[in-house]
Coordinates of C-alpha atoms in Angstrom, one line a residue:
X1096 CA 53.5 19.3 100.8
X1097 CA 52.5 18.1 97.6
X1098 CA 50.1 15.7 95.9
X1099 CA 50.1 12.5 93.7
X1100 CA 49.5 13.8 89.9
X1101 CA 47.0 12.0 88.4
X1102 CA 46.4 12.3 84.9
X1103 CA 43.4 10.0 84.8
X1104 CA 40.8 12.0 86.4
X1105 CA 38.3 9.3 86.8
X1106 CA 40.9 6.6 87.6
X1107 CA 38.9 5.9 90.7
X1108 CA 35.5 6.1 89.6
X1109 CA 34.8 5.3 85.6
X1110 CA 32.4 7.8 84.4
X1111 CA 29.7 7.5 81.6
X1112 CA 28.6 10.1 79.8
X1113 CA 26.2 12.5 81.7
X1114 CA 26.9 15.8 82.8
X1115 CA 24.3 18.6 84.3
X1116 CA 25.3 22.0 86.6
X1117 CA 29.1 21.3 85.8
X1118 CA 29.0 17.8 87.4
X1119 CA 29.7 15.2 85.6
X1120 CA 28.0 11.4 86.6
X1121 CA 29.8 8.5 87.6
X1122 CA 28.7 4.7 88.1
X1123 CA 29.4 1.2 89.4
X1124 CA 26.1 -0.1 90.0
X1125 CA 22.3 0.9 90.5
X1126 CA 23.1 1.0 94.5
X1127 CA 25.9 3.3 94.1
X1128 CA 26.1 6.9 93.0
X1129 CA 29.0 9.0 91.9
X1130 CA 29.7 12.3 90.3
X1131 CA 32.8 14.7 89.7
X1132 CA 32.7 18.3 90.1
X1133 CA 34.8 21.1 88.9
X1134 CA 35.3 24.0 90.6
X1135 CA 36.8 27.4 88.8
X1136 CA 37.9 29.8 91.0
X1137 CA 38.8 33.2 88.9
X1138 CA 41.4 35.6 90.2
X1139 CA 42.2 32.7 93.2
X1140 CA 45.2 35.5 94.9
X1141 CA 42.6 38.3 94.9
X1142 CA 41.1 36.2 97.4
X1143 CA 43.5 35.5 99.0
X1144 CA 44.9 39.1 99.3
X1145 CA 41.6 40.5 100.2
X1146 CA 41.7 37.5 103.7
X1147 CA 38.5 36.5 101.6
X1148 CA 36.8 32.7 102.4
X1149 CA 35.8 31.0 99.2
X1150 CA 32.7 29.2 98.5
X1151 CA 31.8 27.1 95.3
X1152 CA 27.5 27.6 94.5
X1153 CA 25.4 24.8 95.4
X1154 CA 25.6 22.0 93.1
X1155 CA 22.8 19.2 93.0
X1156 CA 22.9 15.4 91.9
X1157 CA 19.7 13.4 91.6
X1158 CA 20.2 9.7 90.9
X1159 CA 18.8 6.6 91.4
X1160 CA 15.8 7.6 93.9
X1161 CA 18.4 9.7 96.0
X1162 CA 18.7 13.4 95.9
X1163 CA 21.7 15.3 97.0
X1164 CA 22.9 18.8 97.3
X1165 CA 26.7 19.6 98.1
X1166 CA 29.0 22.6 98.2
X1167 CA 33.0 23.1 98.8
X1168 CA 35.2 25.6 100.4
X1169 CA 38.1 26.7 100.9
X1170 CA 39.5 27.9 104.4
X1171 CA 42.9 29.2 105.5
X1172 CA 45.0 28.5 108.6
X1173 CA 45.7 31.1 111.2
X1174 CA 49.0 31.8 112.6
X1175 CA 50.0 32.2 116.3
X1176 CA 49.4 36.3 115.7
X1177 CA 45.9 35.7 114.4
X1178 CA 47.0 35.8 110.9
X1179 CA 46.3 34.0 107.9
X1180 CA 48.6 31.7 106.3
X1181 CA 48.6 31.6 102.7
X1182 CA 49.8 27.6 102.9
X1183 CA 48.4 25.4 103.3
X1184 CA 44.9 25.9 102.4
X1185 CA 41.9 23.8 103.8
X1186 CA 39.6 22.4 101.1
X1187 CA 36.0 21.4 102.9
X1188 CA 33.4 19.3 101.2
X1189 CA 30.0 20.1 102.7
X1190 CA 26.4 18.3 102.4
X1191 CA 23.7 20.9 102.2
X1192 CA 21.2 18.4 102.0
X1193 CA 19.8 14.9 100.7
X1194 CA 16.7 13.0 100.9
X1195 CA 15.7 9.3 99.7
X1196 CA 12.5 9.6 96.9
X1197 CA 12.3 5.9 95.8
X1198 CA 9.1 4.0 96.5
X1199 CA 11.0 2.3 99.0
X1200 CA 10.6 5.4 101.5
X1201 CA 6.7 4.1 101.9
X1202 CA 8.2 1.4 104.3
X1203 CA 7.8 2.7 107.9
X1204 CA 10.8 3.7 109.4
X1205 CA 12.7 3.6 106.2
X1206 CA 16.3 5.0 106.3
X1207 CA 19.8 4.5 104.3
X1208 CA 23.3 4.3 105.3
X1209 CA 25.4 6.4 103.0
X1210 CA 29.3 5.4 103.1
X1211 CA 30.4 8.6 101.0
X1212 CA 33.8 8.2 99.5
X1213 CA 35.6 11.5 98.1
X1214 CA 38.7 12.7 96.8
X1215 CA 39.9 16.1 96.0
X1216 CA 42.6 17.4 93.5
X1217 CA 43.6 20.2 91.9
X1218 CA 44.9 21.2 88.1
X1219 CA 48.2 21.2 87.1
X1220 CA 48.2 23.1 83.9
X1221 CA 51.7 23.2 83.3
X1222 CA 51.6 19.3 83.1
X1223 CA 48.0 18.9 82.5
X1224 CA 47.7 16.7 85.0
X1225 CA 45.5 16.0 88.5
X1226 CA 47.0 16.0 91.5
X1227 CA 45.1 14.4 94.2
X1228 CA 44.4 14.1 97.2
X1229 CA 44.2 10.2 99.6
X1230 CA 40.5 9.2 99.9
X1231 CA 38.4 10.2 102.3
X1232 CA 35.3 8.1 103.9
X1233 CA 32.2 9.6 105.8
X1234 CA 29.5 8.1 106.6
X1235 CA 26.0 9.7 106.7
X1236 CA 22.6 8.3 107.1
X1237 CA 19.5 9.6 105.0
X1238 CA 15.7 9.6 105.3
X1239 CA 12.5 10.8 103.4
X1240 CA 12.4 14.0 105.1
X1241 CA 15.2 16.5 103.7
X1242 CA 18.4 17.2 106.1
X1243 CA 17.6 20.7 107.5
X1244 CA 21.8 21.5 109.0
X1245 CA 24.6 21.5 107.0
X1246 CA 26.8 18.5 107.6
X1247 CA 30.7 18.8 106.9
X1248 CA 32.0 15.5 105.7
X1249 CA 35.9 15.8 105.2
X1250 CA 37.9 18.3 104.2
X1251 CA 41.9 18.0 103.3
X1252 CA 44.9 20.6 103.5
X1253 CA 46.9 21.4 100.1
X1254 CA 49.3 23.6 99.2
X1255 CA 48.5 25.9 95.9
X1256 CA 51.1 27.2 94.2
X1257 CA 52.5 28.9 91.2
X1258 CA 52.2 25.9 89.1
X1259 CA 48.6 25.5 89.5
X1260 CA 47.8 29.1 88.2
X1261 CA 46.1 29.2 85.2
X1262 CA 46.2 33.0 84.6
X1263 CA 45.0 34.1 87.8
X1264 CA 42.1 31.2 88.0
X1265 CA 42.8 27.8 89.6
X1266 CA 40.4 24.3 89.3
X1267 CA 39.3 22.3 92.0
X1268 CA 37.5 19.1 91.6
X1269 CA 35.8 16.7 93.8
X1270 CA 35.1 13.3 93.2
X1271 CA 32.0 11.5 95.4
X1272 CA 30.8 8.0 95.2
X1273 CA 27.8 7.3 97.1
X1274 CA 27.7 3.2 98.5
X1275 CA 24.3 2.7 99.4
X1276 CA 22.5 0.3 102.2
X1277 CA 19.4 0.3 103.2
X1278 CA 18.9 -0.1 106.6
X1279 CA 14.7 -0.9 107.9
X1280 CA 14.2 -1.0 111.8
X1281 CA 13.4 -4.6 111.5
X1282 CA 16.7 -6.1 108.9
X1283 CA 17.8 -9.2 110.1
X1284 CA 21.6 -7.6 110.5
X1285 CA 19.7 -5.1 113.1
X1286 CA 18.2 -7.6 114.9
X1287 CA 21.1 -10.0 114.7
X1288 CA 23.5 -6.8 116.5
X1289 CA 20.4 -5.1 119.1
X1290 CA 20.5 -9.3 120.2
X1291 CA 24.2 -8.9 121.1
X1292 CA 24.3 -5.8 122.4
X1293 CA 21.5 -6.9 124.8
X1294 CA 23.5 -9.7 126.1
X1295 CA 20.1 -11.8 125.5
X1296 CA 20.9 -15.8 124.8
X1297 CA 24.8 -14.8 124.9
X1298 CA 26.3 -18.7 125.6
X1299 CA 29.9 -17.8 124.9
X1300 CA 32.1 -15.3 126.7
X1301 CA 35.8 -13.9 125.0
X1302 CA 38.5 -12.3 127.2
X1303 CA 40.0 -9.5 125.1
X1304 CA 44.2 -9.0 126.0
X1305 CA 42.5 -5.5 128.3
X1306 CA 41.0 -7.4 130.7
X1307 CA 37.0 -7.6 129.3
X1308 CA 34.8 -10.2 128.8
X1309 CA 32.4 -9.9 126.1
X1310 CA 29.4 -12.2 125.4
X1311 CA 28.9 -13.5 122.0
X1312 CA 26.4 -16.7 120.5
X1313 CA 28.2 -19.6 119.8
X1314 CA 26.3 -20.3 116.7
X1315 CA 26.9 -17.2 114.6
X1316 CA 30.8 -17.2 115.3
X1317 CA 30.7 -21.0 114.4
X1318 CA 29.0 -20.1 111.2
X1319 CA 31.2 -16.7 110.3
X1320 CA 34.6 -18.3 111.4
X1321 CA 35.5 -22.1 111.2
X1322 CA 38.7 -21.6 113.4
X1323 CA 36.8 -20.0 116.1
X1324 CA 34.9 -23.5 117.8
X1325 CA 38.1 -24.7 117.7
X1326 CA 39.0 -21.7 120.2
X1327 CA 35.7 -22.1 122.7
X1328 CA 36.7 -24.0 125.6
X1329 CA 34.5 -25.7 127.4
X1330 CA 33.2 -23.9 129.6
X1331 CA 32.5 -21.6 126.5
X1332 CA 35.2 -19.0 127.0
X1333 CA 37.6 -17.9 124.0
X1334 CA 40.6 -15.6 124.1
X1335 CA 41.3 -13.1 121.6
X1336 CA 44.7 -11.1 121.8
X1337 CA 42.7 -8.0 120.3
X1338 CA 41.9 -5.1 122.5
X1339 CA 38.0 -4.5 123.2
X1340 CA 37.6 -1.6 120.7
X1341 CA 39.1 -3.6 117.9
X1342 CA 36.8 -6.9 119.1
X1343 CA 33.5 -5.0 118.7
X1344 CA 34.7 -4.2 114.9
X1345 CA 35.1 -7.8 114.7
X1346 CA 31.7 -8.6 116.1
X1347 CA 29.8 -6.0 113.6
X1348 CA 31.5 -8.3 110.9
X1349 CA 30.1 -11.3 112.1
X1350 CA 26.8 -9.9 113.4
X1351 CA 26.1 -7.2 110.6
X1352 CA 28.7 -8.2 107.5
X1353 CA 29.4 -4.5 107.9
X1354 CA 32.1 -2.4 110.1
X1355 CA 31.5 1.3 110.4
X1356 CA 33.8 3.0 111.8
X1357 CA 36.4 1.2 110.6
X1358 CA 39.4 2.7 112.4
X1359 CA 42.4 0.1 112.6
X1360 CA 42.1 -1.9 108.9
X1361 CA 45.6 -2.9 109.3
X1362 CA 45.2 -4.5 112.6
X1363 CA 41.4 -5.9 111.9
X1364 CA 43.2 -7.4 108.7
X1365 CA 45.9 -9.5 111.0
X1366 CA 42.9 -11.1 112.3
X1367 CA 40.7 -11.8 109.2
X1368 CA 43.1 -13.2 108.1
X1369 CA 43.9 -15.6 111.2
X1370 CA 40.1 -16.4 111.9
X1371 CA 40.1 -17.2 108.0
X1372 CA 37.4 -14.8 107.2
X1373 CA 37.7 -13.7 103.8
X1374 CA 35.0 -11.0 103.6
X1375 CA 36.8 -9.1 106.1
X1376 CA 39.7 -9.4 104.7
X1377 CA 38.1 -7.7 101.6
X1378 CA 36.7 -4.8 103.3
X1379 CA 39.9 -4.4 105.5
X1380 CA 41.9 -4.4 102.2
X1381 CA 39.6 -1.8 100.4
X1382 CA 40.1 0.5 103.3
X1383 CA 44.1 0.4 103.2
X1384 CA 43.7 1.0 99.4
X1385 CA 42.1 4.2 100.1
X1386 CA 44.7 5.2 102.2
X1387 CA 47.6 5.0 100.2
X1388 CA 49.7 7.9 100.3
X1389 CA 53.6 8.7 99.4
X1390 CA 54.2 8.3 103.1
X1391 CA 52.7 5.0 104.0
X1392 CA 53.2 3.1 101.0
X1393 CA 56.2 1.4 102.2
X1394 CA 54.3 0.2 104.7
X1395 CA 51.0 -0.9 103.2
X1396 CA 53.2 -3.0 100.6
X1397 CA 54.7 -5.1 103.6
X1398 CA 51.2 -5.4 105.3
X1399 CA 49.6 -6.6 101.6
X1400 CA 52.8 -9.0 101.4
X1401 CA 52.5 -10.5 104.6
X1402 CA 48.5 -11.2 104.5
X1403 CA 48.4 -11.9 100.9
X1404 CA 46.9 -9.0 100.0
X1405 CA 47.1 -9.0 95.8
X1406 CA 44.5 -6.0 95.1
X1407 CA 46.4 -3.9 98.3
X1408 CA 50.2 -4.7 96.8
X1409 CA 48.5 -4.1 93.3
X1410 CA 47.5 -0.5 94.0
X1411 CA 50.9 0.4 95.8
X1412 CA 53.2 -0.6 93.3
X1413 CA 50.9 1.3 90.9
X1414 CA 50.4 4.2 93.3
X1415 CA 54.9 4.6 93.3
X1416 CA 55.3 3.8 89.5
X1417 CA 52.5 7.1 89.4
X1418 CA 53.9 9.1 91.9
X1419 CA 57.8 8.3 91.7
X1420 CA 58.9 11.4 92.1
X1421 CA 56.5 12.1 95.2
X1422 CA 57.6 9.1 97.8
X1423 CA 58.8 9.9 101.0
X1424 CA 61.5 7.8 102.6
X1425 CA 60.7 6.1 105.7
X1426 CA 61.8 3.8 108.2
X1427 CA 59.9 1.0 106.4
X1428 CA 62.0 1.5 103.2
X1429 CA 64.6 0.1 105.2
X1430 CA 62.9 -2.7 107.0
X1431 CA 61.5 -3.6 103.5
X1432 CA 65.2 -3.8 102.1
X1433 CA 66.4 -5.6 105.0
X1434 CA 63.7 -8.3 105.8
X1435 CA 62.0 -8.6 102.7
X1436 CA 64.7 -8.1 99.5
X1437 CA 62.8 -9.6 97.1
X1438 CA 59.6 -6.9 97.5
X1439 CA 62.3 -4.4 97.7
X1440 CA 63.2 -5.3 94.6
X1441 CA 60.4 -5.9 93.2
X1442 CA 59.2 -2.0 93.9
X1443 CA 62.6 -0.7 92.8
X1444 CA 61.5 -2.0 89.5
X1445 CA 58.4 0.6 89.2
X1446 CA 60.3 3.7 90.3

């Protein structure tokens, strides 16, 4: 295994100048927060000789009303004999704690919806480059009153090698971006999702292709989706050829503007796309961008052709110019070539 170099350290997240504890600040927006750490880890293979785990200290980040403490780690496989691999290693990011201090956490029954976004990587100092790790999403919820357990919120297997020694030290960094939503008892999203869940003044039923039948309010799908009244029969009934997990992502669209967990992008984005709603389409699209990887590129690009995808085809073709050397070959390599010529061209171009 190896990972996408990466030159640009803060391609994903544009940083401005701020640093405290070894992390260095990164912003969008006054909702979001972001930072990059760097982790040095001296005389990495006595660790690893000596079967020792290795922790990183505790670093902190206080921004923006929201205070946060995080650590990393790195673990080690086991083999069938009970003993430890050397490759790949497990990198684990870790929440110690984090609390919400604005004025806003006066409100009763205030909380926040955290959608934490990471990415690891690791130094090439032979090249000077990053390479890095796909992006990961967690979400986490957080509160006036501090987490008290440690929450594990992703962690990714590398392989370390001889190139990334520097002496006998290697660096580790992880980016985070916080996306922030605040989330009262009483928001009219809530509301609008506790009413469907109920069933309460439901006046429209869909049959999902696995057999259920899931109430829904006419009024709201109307408003979201103007090709779904022409759908509603009369007797109010609507089929959707969408199993019922992947319907009750689509509902927390409609209902919330939100969709958390989002678990199939690539088959939520088939639909967005058919029920002409754009915003979906947006989120769905952000979430395949995260995903890119040297495996499922190929892929990804024929999905962002199809739907008309520009910011999705956009990324992959950047991600295979970047990471030439690093694409696997795959069946969809050949169905690109084969169905779709002119793409396959078209990526040929960047390699």
């Amino acid at each position: 295994m190896s990972l996408p170099r990466d030159s640009r350290d803060s391609r994903d997240f544009p940083a401005v100048p701020s640093s405290s504890n070894g992390v260095e600040v990164l912003a969008r927006n006054l909702c979001d927060t972001g930072f990059k750490y760097n982790w040095n880890i001296e005389d990495y293979l006595k660790g690893v000789d000596q079967e020792i785990d290795v922790d990183s200290p505790v670093y902190e980040i206080n921004v923006n009303g929201l205070q946060t403490k995080w650590s990393l780690a790195l673990r080690y496989w086991m083999d069938e004999n009970g003993l430890r691999l050397t490759n790949p290693v497990v990198i684990c990011l870790n929440l110690v704690s984090a609390v919400v201090t604005s004025p806003a956490t006066s409100l009763v029954d205030y909380r926040e919806q955290l959608q934490v976004r990471y990415q690891f990587g690791i130094w090439n100092p032979a090249v000077k480059q990053y390479e890095v790790c796909p992006v990961g999403i967690h979400t986490i919820e957080a509160t006036s009153e501090p987490t008290k357990t440690l929450t594990s919120i992703g962690a990714r297997d590398i392989i370390i090698l001889d190139r990334h020694l520097s002496g006998k030290s290697i660096e580790i960094f992880c980016k985070i971006m916080l996306v922030r939503e605040e989330l009262e008892q009483h928001s009219l999203a809530l509301d609008l999702w506790t009413k469907l869940r109920s069933g309460e003044n439901c006046d429209v039923h869909i049959h999902t292709a696995d057999g259920s039948l899931v109430p829904a309010h006419r009024t709201i799908l109307m408003c979201r989706s103007p090709v779904i009244d022409g759908l509603i029969d009369k007797e109010g009934h609507i089929k959707l050829d969408m199993s019922t997990p992947l319907l009750t992502s689509l509902l927390q669209y409609i209902y919330t503007d939100r969709v958390d967990p989002l678990d199939s992008p690539e088959k939520l984005l088939k639909f967005a796309v058919q029920l002409e709603m754009p915003g979906l389409k947006n989120i769905c699209e952000k979430a395949l961008i995260d995903s890119i990887t040297p495996r499922n590129v190929a892929a990804l690009l024929l999905i962002a052709d199809t739907f008309g995808c520009d910011l999705l085809k956009k990324s992959a073709l950047g991600f295979c110019e970047e990471n030439s050397s690093q694409i696997v070959k795959t069946v969809a390599w050949k169905v690109m070539e084969e169905v779709n010529p002119k793409l396959f061209e078209e990526v040929c171009q960047t390699l």
